[in-house]
Amino acid sequence: MTSSLQVILDALPMLLKGALITFKIVIISLPIAFLIGLITGLMNVSSSKILRAIATSYVDIIRGTPLLVQVFFEYFGIPAFFDIRIPAETAGIIAISLNAGAYISEIFRAGIVSISKGQTEAARSLGLSKWLTMRLVVLPQAIRRMVPAFVNQFIVSIKDTSLLSVIGISELTQSGEIIISANYRAFEIWGVVGVIYFIIIYALSRLSHVFERRYASK
């Protein structure tokens, strides 16, 4: 019987390749999610009822449905309705981006409304426009308060990428499943998959905390 160490060594190249795909999806998805969250967060605190309704509907729909359903909808539902083909990786990136974007939108909304109205009124009394007041006065302070919530959401999104294995993306979890179906060594393989996820998330967490401390001290 092959030793556990040999099983792990044999599986490592494929698992690391899967980890790179996971990392790639995260690197592409999170900046898109951040942009979506910023835009819809600003829409949510705007004076326009229409913009607020659009942003609120988007956040409510995404937060009110499981990510797995969203992944299936983007990979199977949209292509079936419009008679188009969406590659699995693209559908996965769209799903993670839209999902994380809704939660980041709420982080932006909460951060912006946490800033005292007195500061906005003071900036406006000095002649700043609404946009300049938001960009120069409100957002810099709000984002400083949002950093811990951003870090938390990024970590959640990294874990969420494991759900993309259901549409055949060979990310880390799917790579583990493929290896186990061939060698039936679930204990060793899932153990290594867990360790790799932990290393990625722990490293990013430490990096984020360093950024958080430096940014908060400014």
Short mmCIF file of C-alpha atoms in Angstrom, two decimals:
data_model
loop_
_atom_site.label_atom_id
_atom_site.label_comp_id
_atom_site.label_asym_id
_atom_site.label_seq_id
_atom_site.Cartn_x
_atom_site.Cartn_y
_atom_site.Cartn_z
CA MET A 1 0.00 0.00 0.00
CA THR A 2 1.36 3.43 -0.95
CA SER A 3 2.46 5.47 2.07
CA SER A 4 0.56 8.61 3.03
CA LEU A 5 3.64 10.73 2.36
CA GLN A 6 3.96 9.34 -1.16
CA VAL A 7 0.24 9.95 -1.80
CA ILE A 8 0.66 13.57 -0.74
CA LEU A 9 3.83 14.07 -2.81
CA ASP A 10 2.14 12.60 -5.89
CA ALA A 11 -0.91 14.83 -5.43
CA LEU A 12 0.93 18.08 -4.71
CA PRO A 13 1.60 19.22 -8.31
CA MET A 14 -2.09 18.95 -9.26
CA LEU A 15 -3.25 20.52 -5.99
CA LEU A 16 -0.84 23.43 -6.38
CA LYS A 17 -2.07 23.94 -9.95
CA GLY A 18 -5.63 24.03 -8.56
CA ALA A 19 -4.52 26.51 -5.89
CA LEU A 20 -3.13 28.78 -8.63
CA ILE A 21 -6.51 28.72 -10.41
CA THR A 22 -8.22 29.58 -7.10
CA PHE A 23 -5.78 32.43 -6.62
CA LYS A 24 -6.32 33.65 -10.20
CA ILE A 25 -10.12 33.72 -9.74
CA VAL A 26 -9.73 35.66 -6.49
CA ILE A 27 -7.27 38.16 -7.97
CA ILE A 28 -9.61 38.91 -10.90
CA SER A 29 -12.91 38.80 -8.97
CA LEU A 30 -12.15 40.92 -5.94
CA PRO A 31 -11.15 44.17 -7.75
CA ILE A 32 -14.32 43.83 -9.85
CA ALA A 33 -16.35 43.21 -6.68
CA PHE A 34 -14.73 46.22 -5.03
CA LEU A 35 -15.72 48.45 -7.99
CA ILE A 36 -19.28 47.07 -8.01
CA GLY A 37 -19.50 47.57 -4.26
CA LEU A 38 -18.22 51.16 -4.47
CA ILE A 39 -20.65 52.14 -7.24
CA THR A 40 -23.71 50.49 -5.70
CA GLY A 41 -22.72 51.70 -2.23
CA LEU A 42 -22.66 55.30 -3.50
CA MET A 43 -25.96 54.71 -5.30
CA ASN A 44 -27.42 53.48 -2.02
CA VAL A 45 -26.62 56.72 -0.18
CA SER A 46 -27.51 59.03 -3.07
CA SER A 47 -30.52 61.35 -3.00
CA SER A 48 -32.04 59.65 -6.07
CA LYS A 49 -34.84 57.21 -5.21
CA ILE A 50 -34.30 55.36 -8.50
CA LEU A 51 -30.58 54.79 -7.86
CA ARG A 52 -31.29 53.71 -4.28
CA ALA A 53 -33.98 51.30 -5.47
CA ILE A 54 -31.63 49.73 -8.06
CA ALA A 55 -28.79 49.33 -5.56
CA THR A 56 -31.08 47.98 -2.82
CA SER A 57 -32.69 45.47 -5.21
CA TYR A 58 -29.29 44.20 -6.33
CA VAL A 59 -28.03 43.78 -2.75
CA ASP A 60 -31.29 42.14 -1.59
CA ILE A 61 -31.36 39.66 -4.48
CA ILE A 62 -27.73 38.61 -4.08
CA ARG A 63 -27.87 38.40 -0.29
CA GLY A 64 -31.20 36.60 -0.43
CA THR A 65 -30.06 33.73 -2.65
CA PRO A 66 -27.35 31.10 -2.09
CA LEU A 67 -24.08 31.56 -3.96
CA LEU A 68 -24.46 28.05 -5.37
CA VAL A 69 -27.74 29.06 -7.06
CA GLN A 70 -26.06 32.19 -8.46
CA VAL A 71 -23.23 30.06 -9.89
CA PHE A 72 -25.73 27.70 -11.57
CA PHE A 73 -27.76 30.65 -12.88
CA GLU A 74 -24.72 32.28 -14.49
CA TYR A 75 -23.30 29.05 -15.91
CA PHE A 76 -26.51 27.25 -16.95
CA GLY A 77 -29.41 29.73 -16.72
CA ILE A 78 -28.11 32.71 -18.69
CA PRO A 79 -26.54 30.64 -21.54
CA ALA A 80 -29.78 28.61 -21.89
CA PHE A 81 -31.96 31.74 -22.05
CA PHE A 82 -29.79 33.75 -24.45
CA ASP A 83 -28.49 30.75 -26.39
CA ILE A 84 -24.86 31.62 -25.73
CA ARG A 85 -21.93 29.82 -24.16
CA ILE A 86 -20.16 31.15 -21.08
CA PRO A 87 -16.88 29.39 -20.13
CA ALA A 88 -16.96 27.91 -16.63
CA GLU A 89 -14.12 30.11 -15.39
CA THR A 90 -15.81 33.27 -16.67
CA ALA A 91 -19.13 32.27 -15.07
CA GLY A 92 -17.29 31.58 -11.81
CA ILE A 93 -15.58 34.97 -11.84
CA ILE A 94 -18.90 36.72 -12.57
CA ALA A 95 -20.62 34.84 -9.73
CA ILE A 96 -17.91 35.59 -7.16
CA SER A 97 -17.68 39.24 -8.29
CA LEU A 98 -21.44 39.88 -8.10
CA ASN A 99 -21.78 38.04 -4.80
CA ALA A 100 -18.88 39.79 -3.07
CA GLY A 101 -19.92 43.11 -4.68
CA ALA A 102 -23.26 43.04 -2.87
CA TYR A 103 -21.63 42.54 0.52
CA ILE A 104 -18.96 45.18 -0.21
CA SER A 105 -21.77 47.54 -1.23
CA GLU A 106 -23.23 47.21 2.25
CA ILE A 107 -19.78 47.80 3.77
CA PHE A 108 -19.49 51.04 1.78
CA ARG A 109 -23.02 52.12 2.71
CA ALA A 110 -22.46 51.48 6.41
CA GLY A 111 -19.04 53.18 6.35
CA ILE A 112 -20.36 56.28 4.59
CA VAL A 113 -23.37 56.76 6.87
CA SER A 114 -21.11 56.34 9.91
CA ILE A 115 -19.39 59.65 9.10
CA SER A 116 -20.93 62.58 10.94
CA LYS A 117 -23.30 64.72 8.86
CA GLY A 118 -21.64 67.74 10.41
CA GLN A 119 -18.51 67.10 8.36
CA THR A 120 -20.54 66.97 5.16
CA GLU A 121 -22.32 70.20 6.06
CA ALA A 122 -19.01 71.88 6.92
CA ALA A 123 -17.47 70.83 3.59
CA ARG A 124 -20.52 72.03 1.66
CA SER A 125 -20.45 75.35 3.52
CA LEU A 126 -16.85 75.78 2.31
CA GLY A 127 -18.08 75.54 -1.26
CA LEU A 128 -17.28 71.91 -2.08
CA SER A 129 -19.68 70.12 -4.41
CA LYS A 130 -21.46 66.92 -3.33
CA TRP A 131 -18.98 64.80 -5.28
CA LEU A 132 -15.89 66.58 -3.92
CA THR A 133 -17.29 66.37 -0.39
CA MET A 134 -17.76 62.63 -0.82
CA ARG A 135 -14.34 62.09 -2.47
CA LEU A 136 -12.20 64.38 -0.28
CA VAL A 137 -13.95 64.33 3.09
CA VAL A 138 -16.30 61.38 3.57
CA LEU A 139 -14.74 58.47 1.63
CA PRO A 140 -11.16 58.74 3.02
CA GLN A 141 -12.47 58.52 6.59
CA ALA A 142 -15.10 55.91 5.80
CA ILE A 143 -12.68 53.60 3.96
CA ARG A 144 -10.33 53.69 6.97
CA ARG A 145 -13.19 52.33 9.09
CA MET A 146 -14.13 49.76 6.43
CA VAL A 147 -10.73 48.04 6.15
CA PRO A 148 -11.44 45.26 8.72
CA ALA A 149 -14.77 44.49 7.03
CA PHE A 150 -13.06 44.38 3.61
CA VAL A 151 -10.47 41.93 4.92
CA ASN A 152 -13.22 39.71 6.32
CA GLN A 153 -15.17 39.76 3.05
CA PHE A 154 -12.06 38.94 0.99
CA ILE A 155 -11.41 35.90 3.18
CA VAL A 156 -15.02 34.75 2.82
CA SER A 157 -14.78 35.13 -0.97
CA ILE A 158 -11.63 33.00 -1.09
CA LYS A 159 -13.49 30.22 0.73
CA ASP A 160 -16.49 30.67 -1.60
CA THR A 161 -14.37 29.76 -4.63
CA SER A 162 -14.57 26.13 -3.48
CA LEU A 163 -18.22 26.13 -4.67
CA LEU A 164 -17.03 26.67 -8.24
CA SER A 165 -15.99 23.02 -8.36
CA VAL A 166 -19.67 22.19 -9.09
CA ILE A 167 -19.37 23.66 -12.60
CA GLY A 168 -16.13 21.85 -13.33
CA ILE A 169 -13.54 24.53 -12.66
CA SER A 170 -10.33 22.76 -11.67
CA GLU A 171 -9.66 24.96 -8.68
CA LEU A 172 -8.25 23.55 -5.47
CA THR A 173 -11.36 21.69 -4.26
CA GLN A 174 -12.13 20.20 -7.68
CA SER A 175 -8.50 19.10 -8.02
CA GLY A 176 -8.80 17.30 -4.68
CA GLU A 177 -11.99 15.55 -5.78
CA ILE A 178 -10.36 14.38 -9.02
CA ILE A 179 -7.36 12.94 -7.18
CA ILE A 180 -9.53 11.17 -4.59
CA SER A 181 -11.69 9.61 -7.31
CA ALA A 182 -8.50 8.03 -8.66
CA ASN A 183 -6.73 6.90 -5.46
CA TYR A 184 -9.51 6.81 -2.78
CA ARG A 185 -7.16 8.48 -0.26
CA ALA A 186 -9.63 11.04 1.05
CA PHE A 187 -7.95 11.54 4.44
CA GLU A 188 -4.60 12.59 3.02
CA ILE A 189 -5.93 14.62 0.09
CA TRP A 190 -8.61 16.58 1.96
CA GLY A 191 -6.06 17.17 4.71
CA VAL A 192 -3.61 18.72 2.22
CA VAL A 193 -6.40 20.72 0.55
CA GLY A 194 -7.33 22.13 3.96
CA VAL A 195 -3.71 23.00 4.71
CA ILE A 196 -3.28 24.80 1.38
CA TYR A 197 -6.47 26.83 1.94
CA PHE A 198 -5.28 27.67 5.43
CA ILE A 199 -1.85 28.82 4.18
CA ILE A 200 -3.39 31.04 1.47
CA ILE A 201 -5.98 32.59 3.80
CA TYR A 202 -3.60 32.97 6.73
CA ALA A 203 -0.95 34.65 4.54
CA LEU A 204 -3.51 37.06 3.05
CA SER A 205 -4.93 37.75 6.52
CA ARG A 206 -1.51 38.65 7.91
CA LEU A 207 -0.80 40.83 4.87
CA SER A 208 -4.17 42.54 5.26
CA HIS A 209 -3.60 43.19 8.95
CA VAL A 210 -0.24 44.85 8.15
CA PHE A 211 -2.00 47.02 5.56
CA GLU A 212 -4.80 47.74 8.04
CA ARG A 213 -2.38 48.93 10.75
CA ARG A 214 -0.39 51.11 8.37
CA TYR A 215 -3.51 52.61 6.77
CA ALA A 216 -5.21 53.22 10.11
CA SER A 217 -2.12 55.00 11.48
CA LYS A 218 -2.15 57.61 8.70
#
